[in-house]
Coordinates of N, CA and C in Angstrom, one line a residue:
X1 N 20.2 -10.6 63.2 CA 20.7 -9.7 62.2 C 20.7 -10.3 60.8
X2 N 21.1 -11.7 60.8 CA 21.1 -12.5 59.5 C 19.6 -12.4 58.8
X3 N 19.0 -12.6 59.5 CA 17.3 -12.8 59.2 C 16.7 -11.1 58.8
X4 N 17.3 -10.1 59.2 CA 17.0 -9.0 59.0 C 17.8 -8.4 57.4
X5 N 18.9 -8.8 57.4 CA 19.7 -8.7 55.9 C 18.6 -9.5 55.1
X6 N 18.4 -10.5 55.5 CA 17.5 -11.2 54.2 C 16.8 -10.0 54.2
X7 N 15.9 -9.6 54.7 CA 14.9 -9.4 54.8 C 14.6 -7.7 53.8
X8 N 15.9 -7.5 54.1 CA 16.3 -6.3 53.5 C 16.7 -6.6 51.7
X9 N 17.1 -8.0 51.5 CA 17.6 -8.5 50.1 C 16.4 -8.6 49.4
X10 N 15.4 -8.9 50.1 CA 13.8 -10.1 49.8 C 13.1 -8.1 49.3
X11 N 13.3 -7.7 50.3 CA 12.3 -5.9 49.9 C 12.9 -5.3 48.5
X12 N 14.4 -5.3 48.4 CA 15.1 -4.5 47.8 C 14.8 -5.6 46.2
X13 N 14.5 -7.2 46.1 CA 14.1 -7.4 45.3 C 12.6 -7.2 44.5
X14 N 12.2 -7.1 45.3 CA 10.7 -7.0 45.1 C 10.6 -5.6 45.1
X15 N 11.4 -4.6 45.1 CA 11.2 -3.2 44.5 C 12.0 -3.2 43.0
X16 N 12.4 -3.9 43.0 CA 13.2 -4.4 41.5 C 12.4 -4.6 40.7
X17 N 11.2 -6.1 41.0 CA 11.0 -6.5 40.1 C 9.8 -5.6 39.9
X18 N 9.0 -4.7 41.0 CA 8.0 -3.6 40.3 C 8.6 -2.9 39.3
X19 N 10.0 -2.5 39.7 CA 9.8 -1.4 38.6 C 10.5 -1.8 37.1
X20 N 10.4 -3.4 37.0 CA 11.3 -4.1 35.9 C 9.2 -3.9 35.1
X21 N 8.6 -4.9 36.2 CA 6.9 -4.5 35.7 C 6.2 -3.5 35.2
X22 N 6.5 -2.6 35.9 CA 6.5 -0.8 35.4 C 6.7 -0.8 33.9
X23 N 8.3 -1.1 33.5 CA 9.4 -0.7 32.2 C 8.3 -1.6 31.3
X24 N 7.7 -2.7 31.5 CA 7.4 -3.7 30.4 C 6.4 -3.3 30.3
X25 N 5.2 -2.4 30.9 CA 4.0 -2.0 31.0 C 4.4 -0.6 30.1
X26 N 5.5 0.5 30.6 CA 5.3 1.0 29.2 C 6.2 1.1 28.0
X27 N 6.6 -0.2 27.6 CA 7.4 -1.0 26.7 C 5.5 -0.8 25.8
X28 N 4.8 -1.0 26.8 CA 3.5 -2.0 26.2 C 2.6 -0.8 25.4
X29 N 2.7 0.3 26.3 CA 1.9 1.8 25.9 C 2.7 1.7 24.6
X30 N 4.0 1.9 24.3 CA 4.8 2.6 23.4 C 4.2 1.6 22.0
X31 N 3.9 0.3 22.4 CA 4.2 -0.5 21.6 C 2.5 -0.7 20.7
X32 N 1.4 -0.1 21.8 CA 0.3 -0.4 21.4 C 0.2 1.2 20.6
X33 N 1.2 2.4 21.1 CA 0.6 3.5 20.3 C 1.5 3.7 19.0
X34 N 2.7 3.0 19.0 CA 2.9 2.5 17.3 C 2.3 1.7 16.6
X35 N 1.7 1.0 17.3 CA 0.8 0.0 16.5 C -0.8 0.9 16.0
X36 N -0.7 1.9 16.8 CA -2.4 2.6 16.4 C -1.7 3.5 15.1
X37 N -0.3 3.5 15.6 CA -0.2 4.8 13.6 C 0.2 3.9 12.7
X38 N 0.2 3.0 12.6 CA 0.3 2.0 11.5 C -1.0 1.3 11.4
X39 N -2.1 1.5 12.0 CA -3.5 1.1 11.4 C -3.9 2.1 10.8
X40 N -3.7 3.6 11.7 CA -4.2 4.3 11.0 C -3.6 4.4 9.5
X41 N -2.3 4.5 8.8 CA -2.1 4.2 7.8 C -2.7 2.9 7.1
X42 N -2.5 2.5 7.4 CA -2.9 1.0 7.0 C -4.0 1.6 6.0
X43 N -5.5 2.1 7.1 CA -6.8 2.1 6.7 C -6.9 3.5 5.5
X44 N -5.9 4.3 5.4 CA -6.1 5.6 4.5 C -6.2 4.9 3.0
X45 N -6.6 5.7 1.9 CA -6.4 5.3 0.7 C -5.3 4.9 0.2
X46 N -4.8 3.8 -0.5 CA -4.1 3.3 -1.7 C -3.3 4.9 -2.4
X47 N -1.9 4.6 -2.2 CA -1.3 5.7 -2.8 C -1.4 5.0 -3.8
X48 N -0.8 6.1 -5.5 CA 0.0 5.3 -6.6 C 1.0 5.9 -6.4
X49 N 1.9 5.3 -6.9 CA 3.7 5.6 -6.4 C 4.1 5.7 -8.2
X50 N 2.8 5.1 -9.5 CA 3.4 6.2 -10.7 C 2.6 7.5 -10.7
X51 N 2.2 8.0 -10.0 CA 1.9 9.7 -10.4 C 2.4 10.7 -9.1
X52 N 2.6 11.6 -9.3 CA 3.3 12.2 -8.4 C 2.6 11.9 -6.5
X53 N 3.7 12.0 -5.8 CA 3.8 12.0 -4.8 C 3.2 12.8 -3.7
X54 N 2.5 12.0 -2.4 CA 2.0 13.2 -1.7 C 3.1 13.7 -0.4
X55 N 2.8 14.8 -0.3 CA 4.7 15.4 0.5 C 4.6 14.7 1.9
X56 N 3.1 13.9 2.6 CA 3.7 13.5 4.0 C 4.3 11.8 3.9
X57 N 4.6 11.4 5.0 CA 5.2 10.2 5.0 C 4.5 9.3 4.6
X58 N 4.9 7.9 3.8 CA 3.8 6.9 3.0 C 4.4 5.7 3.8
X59 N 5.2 5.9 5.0 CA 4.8 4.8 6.1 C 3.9 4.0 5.9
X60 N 4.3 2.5 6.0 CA 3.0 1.3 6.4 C 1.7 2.2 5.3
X61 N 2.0 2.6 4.4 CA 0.4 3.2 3.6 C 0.6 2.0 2.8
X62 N -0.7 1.8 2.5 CA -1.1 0.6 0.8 C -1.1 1.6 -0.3
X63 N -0.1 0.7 -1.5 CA 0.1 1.3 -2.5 C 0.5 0.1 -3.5
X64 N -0.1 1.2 -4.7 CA -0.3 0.3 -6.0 C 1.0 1.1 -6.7
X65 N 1.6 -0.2 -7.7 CA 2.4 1.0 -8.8 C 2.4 0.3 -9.8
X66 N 2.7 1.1 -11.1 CA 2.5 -0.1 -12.0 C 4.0 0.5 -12.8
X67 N 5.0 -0.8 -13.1 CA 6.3 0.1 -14.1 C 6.2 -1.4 -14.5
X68 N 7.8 -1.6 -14.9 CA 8.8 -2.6 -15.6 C 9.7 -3.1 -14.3
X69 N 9.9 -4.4 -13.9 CA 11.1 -5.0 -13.6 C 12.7 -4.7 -13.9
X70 N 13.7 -4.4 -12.9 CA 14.6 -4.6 -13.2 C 14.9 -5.8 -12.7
X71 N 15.2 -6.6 -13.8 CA 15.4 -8.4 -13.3 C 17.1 -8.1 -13.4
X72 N 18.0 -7.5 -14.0 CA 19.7 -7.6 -13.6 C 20.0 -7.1 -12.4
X73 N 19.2 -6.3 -11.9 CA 19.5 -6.0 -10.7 C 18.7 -6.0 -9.7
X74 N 19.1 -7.6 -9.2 CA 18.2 -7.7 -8.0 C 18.7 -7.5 -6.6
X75 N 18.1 -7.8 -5.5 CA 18.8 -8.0 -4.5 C 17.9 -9.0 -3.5
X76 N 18.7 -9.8 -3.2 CA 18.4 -11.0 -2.2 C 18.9 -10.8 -0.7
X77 N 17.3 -10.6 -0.1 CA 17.7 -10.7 1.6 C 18.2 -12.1 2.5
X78 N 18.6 -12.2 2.9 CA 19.5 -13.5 3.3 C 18.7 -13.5 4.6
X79 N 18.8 -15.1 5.0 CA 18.5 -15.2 6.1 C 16.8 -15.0 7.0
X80 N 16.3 -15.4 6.3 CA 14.9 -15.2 6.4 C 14.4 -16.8 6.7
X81 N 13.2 -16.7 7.2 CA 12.3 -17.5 7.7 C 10.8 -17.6 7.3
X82 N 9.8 -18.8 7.1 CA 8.6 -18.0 6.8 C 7.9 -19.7 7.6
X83 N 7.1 -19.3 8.5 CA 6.4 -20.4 8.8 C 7.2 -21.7 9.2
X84 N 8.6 -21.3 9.8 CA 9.5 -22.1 10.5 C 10.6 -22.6 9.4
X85 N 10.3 -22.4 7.8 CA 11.3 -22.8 6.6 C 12.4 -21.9 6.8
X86 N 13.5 -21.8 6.3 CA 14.3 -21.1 6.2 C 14.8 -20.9 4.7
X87 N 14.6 -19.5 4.1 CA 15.0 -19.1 2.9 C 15.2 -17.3 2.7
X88 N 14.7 -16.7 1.5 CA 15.2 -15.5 1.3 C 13.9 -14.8 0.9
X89 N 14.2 -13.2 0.9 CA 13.5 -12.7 -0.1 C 13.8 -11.8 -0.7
X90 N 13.3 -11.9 -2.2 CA 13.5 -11.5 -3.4 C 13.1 -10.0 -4.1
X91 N 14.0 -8.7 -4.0 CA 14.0 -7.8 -4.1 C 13.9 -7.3 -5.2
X92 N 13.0 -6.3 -6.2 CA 13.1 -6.3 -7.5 C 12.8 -5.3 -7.8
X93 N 13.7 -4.1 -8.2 CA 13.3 -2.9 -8.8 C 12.1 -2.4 -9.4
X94 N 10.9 -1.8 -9.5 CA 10.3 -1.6 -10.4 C 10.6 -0.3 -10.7
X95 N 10.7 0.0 -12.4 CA 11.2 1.2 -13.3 C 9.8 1.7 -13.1
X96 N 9.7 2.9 -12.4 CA 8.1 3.8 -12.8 C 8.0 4.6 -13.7
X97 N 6.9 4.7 -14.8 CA 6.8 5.8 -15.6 C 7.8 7.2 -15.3
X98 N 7.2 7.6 -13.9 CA 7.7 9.0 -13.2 C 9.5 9.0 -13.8
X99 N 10.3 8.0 -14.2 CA 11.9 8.1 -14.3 C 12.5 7.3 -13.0
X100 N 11.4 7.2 -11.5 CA 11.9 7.1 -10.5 C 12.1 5.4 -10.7
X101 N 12.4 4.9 -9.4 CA 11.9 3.3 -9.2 C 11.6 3.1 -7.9
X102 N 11.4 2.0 -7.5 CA 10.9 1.3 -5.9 C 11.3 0.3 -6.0
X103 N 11.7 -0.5 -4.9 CA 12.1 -1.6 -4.0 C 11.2 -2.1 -4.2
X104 N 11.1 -3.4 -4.9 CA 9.3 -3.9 -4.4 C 10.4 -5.6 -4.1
X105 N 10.0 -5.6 -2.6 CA 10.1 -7.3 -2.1 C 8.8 -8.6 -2.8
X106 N 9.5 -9.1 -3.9 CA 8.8 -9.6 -4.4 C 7.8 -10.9 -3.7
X107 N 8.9 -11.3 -3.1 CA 8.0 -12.7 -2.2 C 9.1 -13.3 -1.6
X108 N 8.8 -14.7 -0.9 CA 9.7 -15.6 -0.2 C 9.9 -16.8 -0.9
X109 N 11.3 -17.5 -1.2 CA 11.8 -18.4 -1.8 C 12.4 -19.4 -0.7
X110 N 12.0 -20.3 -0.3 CA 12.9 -21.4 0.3 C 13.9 -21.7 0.2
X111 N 15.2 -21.8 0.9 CA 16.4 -21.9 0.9 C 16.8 -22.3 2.3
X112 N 18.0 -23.4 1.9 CA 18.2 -24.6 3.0 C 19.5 -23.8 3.6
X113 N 20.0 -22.9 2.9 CA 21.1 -22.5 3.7 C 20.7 -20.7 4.1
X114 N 19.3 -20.4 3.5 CA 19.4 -18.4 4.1 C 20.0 -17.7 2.8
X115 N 20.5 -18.4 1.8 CA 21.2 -17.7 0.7 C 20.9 -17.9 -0.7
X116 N 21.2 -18.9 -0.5 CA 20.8 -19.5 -2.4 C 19.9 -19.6 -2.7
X117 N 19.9 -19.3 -4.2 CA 18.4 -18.8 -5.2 C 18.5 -19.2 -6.3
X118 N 18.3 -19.4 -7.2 CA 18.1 -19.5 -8.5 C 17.3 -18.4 -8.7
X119 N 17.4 -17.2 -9.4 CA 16.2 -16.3 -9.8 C 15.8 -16.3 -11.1
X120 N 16.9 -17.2 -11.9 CA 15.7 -17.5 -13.1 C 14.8 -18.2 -12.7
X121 N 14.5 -18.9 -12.0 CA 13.5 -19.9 -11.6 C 12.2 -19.0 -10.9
X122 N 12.3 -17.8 -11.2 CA 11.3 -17.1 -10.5 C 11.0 -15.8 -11.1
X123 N 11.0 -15.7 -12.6 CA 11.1 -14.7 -13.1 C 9.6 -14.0 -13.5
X124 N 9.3 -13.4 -13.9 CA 7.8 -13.0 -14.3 C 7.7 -11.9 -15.4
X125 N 6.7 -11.7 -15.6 CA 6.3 -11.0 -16.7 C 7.2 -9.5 -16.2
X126 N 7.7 -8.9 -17.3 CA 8.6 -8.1 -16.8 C 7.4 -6.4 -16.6
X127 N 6.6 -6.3 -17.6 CA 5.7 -5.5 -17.3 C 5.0 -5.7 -15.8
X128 N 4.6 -4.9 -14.9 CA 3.6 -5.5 -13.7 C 2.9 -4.4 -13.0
X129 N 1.9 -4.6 -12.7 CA 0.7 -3.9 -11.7 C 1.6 -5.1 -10.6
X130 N 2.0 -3.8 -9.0 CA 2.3 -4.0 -7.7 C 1.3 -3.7 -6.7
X131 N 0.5 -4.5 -5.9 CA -0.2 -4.0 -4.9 C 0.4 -4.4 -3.5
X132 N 0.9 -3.4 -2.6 CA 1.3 -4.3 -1.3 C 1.0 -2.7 -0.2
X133 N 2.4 -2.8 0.4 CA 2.5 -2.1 1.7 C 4.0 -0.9 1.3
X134 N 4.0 -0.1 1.9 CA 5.7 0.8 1.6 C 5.6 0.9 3.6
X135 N 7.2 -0.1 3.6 CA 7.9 0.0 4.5 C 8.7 1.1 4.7
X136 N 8.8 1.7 6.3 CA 10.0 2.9 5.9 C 11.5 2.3 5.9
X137 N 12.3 2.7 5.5 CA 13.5 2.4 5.5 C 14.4 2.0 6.9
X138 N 14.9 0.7 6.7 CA 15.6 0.3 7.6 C 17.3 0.1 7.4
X139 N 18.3 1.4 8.2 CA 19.6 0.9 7.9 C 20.2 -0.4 8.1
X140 N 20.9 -0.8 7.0 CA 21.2 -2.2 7.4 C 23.1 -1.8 8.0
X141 N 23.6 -1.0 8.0 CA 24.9 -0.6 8.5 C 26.0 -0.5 7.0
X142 N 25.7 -1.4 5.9 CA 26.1 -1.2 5.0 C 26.7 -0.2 4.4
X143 N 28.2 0.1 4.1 CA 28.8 1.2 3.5 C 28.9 1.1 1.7
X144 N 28.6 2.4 1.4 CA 28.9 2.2 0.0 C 29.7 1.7 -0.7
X145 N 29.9 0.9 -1.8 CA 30.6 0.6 -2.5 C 30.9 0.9 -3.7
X146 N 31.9 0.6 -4.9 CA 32.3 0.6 -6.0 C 31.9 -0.5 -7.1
X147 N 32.9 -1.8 -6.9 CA 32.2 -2.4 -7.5 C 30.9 -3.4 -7.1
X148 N 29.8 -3.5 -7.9 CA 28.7 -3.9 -7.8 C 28.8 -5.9 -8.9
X149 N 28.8 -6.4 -7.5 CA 28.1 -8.1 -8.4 C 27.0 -8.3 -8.0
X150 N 25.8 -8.4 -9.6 CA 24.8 -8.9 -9.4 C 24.2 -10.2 -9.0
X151 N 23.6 -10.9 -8.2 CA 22.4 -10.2 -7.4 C 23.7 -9.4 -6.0
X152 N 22.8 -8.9 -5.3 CA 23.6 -8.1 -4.5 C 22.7 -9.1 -2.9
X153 N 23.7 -9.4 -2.3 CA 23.0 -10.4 -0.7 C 23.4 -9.4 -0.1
X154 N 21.9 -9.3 0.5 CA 22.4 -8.4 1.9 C 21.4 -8.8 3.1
X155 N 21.6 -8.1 4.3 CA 20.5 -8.4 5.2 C 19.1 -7.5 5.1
X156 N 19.3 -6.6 5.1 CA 18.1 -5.6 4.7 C 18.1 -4.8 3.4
X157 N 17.2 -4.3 3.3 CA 17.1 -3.4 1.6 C 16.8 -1.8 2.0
X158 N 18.0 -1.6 2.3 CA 17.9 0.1 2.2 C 18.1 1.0 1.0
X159 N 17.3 1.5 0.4 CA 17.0 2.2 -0.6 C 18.2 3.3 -0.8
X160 N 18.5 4.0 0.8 CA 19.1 4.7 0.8 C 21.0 4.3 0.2
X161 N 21.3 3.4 1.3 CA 22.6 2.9 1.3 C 22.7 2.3 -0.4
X162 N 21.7 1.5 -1.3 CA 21.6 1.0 -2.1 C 21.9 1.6 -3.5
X163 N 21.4 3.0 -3.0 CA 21.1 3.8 -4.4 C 22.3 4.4 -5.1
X164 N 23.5 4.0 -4.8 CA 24.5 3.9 -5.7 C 25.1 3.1 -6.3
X165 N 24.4 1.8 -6.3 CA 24.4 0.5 -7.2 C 23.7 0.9 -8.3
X166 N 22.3 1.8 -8.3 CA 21.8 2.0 -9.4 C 21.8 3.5 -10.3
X167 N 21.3 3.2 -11.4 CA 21.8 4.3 -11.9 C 20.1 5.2 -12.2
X168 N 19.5 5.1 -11.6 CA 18.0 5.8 -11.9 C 17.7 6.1 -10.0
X169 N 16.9 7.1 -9.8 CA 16.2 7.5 -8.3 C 15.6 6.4 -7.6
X170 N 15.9 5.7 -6.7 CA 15.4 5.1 -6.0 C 14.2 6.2 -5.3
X171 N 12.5 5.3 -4.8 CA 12.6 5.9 -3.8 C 12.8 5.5 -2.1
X172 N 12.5 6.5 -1.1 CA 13.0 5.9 0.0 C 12.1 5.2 0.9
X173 N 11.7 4.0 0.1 CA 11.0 2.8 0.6 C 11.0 1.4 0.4
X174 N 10.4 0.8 0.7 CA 10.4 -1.2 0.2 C 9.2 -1.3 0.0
X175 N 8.4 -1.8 -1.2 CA 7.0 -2.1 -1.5 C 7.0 -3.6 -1.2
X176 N 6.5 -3.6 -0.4 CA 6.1 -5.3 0.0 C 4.8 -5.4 -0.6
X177 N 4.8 -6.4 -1.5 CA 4.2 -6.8 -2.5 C 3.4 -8.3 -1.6
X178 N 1.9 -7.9 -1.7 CA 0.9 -8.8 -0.6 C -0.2 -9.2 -1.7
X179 N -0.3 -9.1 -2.6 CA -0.9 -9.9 -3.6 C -0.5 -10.3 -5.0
X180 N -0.3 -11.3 -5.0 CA -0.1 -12.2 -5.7 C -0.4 -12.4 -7.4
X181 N 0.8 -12.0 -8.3 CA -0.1 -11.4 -10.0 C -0.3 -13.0 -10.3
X182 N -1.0 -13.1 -11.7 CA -1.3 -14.3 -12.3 C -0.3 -15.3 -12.4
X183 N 0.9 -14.7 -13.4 CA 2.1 -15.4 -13.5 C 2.7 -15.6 -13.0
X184 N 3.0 -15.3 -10.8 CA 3.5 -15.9 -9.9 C 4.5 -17.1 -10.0
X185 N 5.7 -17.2 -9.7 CA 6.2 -18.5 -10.1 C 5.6 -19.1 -8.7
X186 N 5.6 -20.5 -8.7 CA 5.0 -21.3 -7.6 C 6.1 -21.5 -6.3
X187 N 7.2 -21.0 -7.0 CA 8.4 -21.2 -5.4 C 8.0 -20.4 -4.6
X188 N 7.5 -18.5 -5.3 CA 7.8 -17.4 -4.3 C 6.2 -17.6 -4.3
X189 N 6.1 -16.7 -2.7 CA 5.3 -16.8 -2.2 C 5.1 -15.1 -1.7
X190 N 3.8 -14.5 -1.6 CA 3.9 -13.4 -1.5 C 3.8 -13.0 -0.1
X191 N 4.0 -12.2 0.9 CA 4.5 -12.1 1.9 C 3.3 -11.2 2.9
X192 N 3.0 -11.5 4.1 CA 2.0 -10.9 4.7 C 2.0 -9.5 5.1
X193 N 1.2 -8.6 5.1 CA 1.7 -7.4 6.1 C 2.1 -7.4 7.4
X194 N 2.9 -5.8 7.7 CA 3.0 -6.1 9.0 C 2.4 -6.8 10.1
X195 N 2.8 -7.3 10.6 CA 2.2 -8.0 12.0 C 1.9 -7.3 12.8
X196 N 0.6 -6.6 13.6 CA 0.6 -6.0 14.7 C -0.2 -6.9 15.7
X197 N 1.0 -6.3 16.6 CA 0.6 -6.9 18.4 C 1.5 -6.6 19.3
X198 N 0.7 -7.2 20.5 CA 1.2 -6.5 21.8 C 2.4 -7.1 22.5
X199 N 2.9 -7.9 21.5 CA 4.0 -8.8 22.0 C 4.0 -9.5 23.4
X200 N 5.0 -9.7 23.9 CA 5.2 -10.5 25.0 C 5.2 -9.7 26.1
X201 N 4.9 -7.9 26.2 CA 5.4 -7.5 27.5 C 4.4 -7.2 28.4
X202 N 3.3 -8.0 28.0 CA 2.1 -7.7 29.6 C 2.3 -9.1 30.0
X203 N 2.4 -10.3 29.4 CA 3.1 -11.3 29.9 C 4.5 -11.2 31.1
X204 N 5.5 -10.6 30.2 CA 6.4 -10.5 31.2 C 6.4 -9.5 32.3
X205 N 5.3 -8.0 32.4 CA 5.1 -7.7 33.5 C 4.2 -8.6 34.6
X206 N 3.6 -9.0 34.0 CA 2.6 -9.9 35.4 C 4.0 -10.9 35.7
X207 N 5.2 -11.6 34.8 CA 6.3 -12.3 35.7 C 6.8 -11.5 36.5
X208 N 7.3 -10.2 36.1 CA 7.9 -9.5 37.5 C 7.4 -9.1 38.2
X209 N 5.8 -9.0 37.9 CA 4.9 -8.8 39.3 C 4.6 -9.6 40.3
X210 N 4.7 -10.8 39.9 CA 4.6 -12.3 40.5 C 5.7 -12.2 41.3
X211 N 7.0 -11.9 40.8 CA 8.3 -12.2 41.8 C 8.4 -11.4 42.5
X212 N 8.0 -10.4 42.4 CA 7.7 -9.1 43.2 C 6.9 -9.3 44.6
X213 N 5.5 -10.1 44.1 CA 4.6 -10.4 45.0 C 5.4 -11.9 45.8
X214 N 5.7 -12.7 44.9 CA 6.7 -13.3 46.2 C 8.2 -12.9 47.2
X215 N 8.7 -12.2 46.4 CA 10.1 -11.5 47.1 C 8.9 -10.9 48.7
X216 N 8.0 -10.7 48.1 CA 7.3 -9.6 49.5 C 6.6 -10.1 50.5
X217 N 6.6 -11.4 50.2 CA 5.4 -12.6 50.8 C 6.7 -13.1 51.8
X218 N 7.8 -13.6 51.2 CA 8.5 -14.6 51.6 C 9.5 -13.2 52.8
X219 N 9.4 -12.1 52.7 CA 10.3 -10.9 53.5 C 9.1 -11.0 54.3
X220 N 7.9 -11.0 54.3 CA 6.9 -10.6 55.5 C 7.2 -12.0 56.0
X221 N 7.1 -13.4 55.7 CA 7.2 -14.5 56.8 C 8.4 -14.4 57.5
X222 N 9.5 -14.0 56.8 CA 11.1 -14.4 57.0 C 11.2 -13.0 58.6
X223 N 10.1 -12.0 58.5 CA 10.3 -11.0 59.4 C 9.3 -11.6 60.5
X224 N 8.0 -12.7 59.7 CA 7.4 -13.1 61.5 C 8.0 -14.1 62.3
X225 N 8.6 -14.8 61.3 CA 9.2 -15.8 62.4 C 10.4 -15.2 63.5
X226 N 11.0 -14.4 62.6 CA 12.1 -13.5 63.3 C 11.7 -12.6 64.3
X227 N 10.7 -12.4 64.4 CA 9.6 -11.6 65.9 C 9.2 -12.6 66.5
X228 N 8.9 -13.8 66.1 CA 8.5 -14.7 66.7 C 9.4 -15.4 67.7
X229 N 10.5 -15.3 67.1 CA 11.8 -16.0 67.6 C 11.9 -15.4 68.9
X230 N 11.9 -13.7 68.6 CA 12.8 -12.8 70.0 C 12.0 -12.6 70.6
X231 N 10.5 -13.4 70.2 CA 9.4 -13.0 71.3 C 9.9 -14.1 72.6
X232 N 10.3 -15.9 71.9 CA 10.2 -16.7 72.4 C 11.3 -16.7 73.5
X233 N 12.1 -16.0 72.8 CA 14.2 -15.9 73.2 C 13.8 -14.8 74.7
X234 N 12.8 -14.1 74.5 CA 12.4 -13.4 76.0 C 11.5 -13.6 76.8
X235 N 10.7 -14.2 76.4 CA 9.4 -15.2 77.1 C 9.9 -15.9 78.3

């Protein structure tokens, strides 16, 4: 009876780990068909973000803008990493013709603690042509506030949550800024586009298909020797 409980533990795992295989297989579909709408964006034309707007989503689209710097009010994302360094990145209004503005993540600064900056040390021509990417908006949980100290640390740059720090329209995106203007300071570094890939979860389904296929290997031996046994025990 002992040999038969296993045997029942050994099935009941290896029905587990299929359907843990299953979940990461379509973790994998989901992951490969948001990755096909963000190529597709990717590959459409270059919006400009100074002349008016087109009414569908500018998700992951490439876009150019050309305004003014707000250098008083910046905002620094904390806690960043880039190629195993640890530092920040450097968030910078640009004023667009239109009245509006944009988020534009300027680049990555090195920092030994995730926080500290110097941003005079990285200032640039305050006029600028932006070429990069518009991220959509990520809530960072942040509640509004009253009073505002400049730079503003936060963990993400929501446009939305933000836009009562300033006093002009934000809009509701982050221009990730992927090329690099002339006068670059040499700390910041400009930042790659999204990353797409399939991550780790066809790896991790062939793991639970492996344990799966042993949980079922080791229940079919654990059941012959146990026939073998009561063959012998009446022999």
């Amino acid at each position: 009876m002992k040999q038969v409980g296993a045997a029942l533990i050994g099935l009941l795992a290896a029905v587990v780990c299929v359907s843990l295989g299953l979940w990461q297989l379509s973790r994998l579909e989901d992951r490969q068909a948001s990755n096909a709408v963000v190529e597709a964006s990717l590959s459409r034309t270059p919006v400009r973000l100074d002349r008016a707007l087109p009414g569908d989503s500018l998700a992951f689209r490439r876009a150019v803008a050309h305004g003014v710097f707000d250098f008083e009010r910046q905002v620094v994302l904390m806690a960043r990493s880039w190629r195993g360094v640890p530092g920040v990145h450097v968030v910078t209004p640009l004023r667009l013709p239109t009245g509006d503005a944009v988020l534009v993540e300027r680049g990555y600064v090195p920092s030994p603690d995730g926080r500290s900056v110097d941003l005079n040390l990285i200032s640039e021509t305050d006029s600028s042509t932006v070429t990069g990417v518009l991220l959509p908006v990520v809530d960072d949980g942040t509640v509004a506030w009253d009073d505002v100290a400049w730079p503003l640390y936060r963990r993400r740059a929501d446009p939305v949550r933000l836009q009562s720090a300033y006093s002009y329209r934000l809009l509701p995106y982050l221009l990730r800024r992927t090329h690099a203007p002339r006068d670059m300071p040499g700390t910041l570094s400009v930042l790659p586009e999204p990353e797409l890939s399939n991550g780790p979860h066809l790896s991790y389904a062939i793991q639970w298909f492996s344990f799966a296929a042993i949980a079922a290997v080791g229940t079919f031996i654990l059941l012959a020797k146990s026939r073998k046994t009561e063959v012998g025990e009446h022999g």
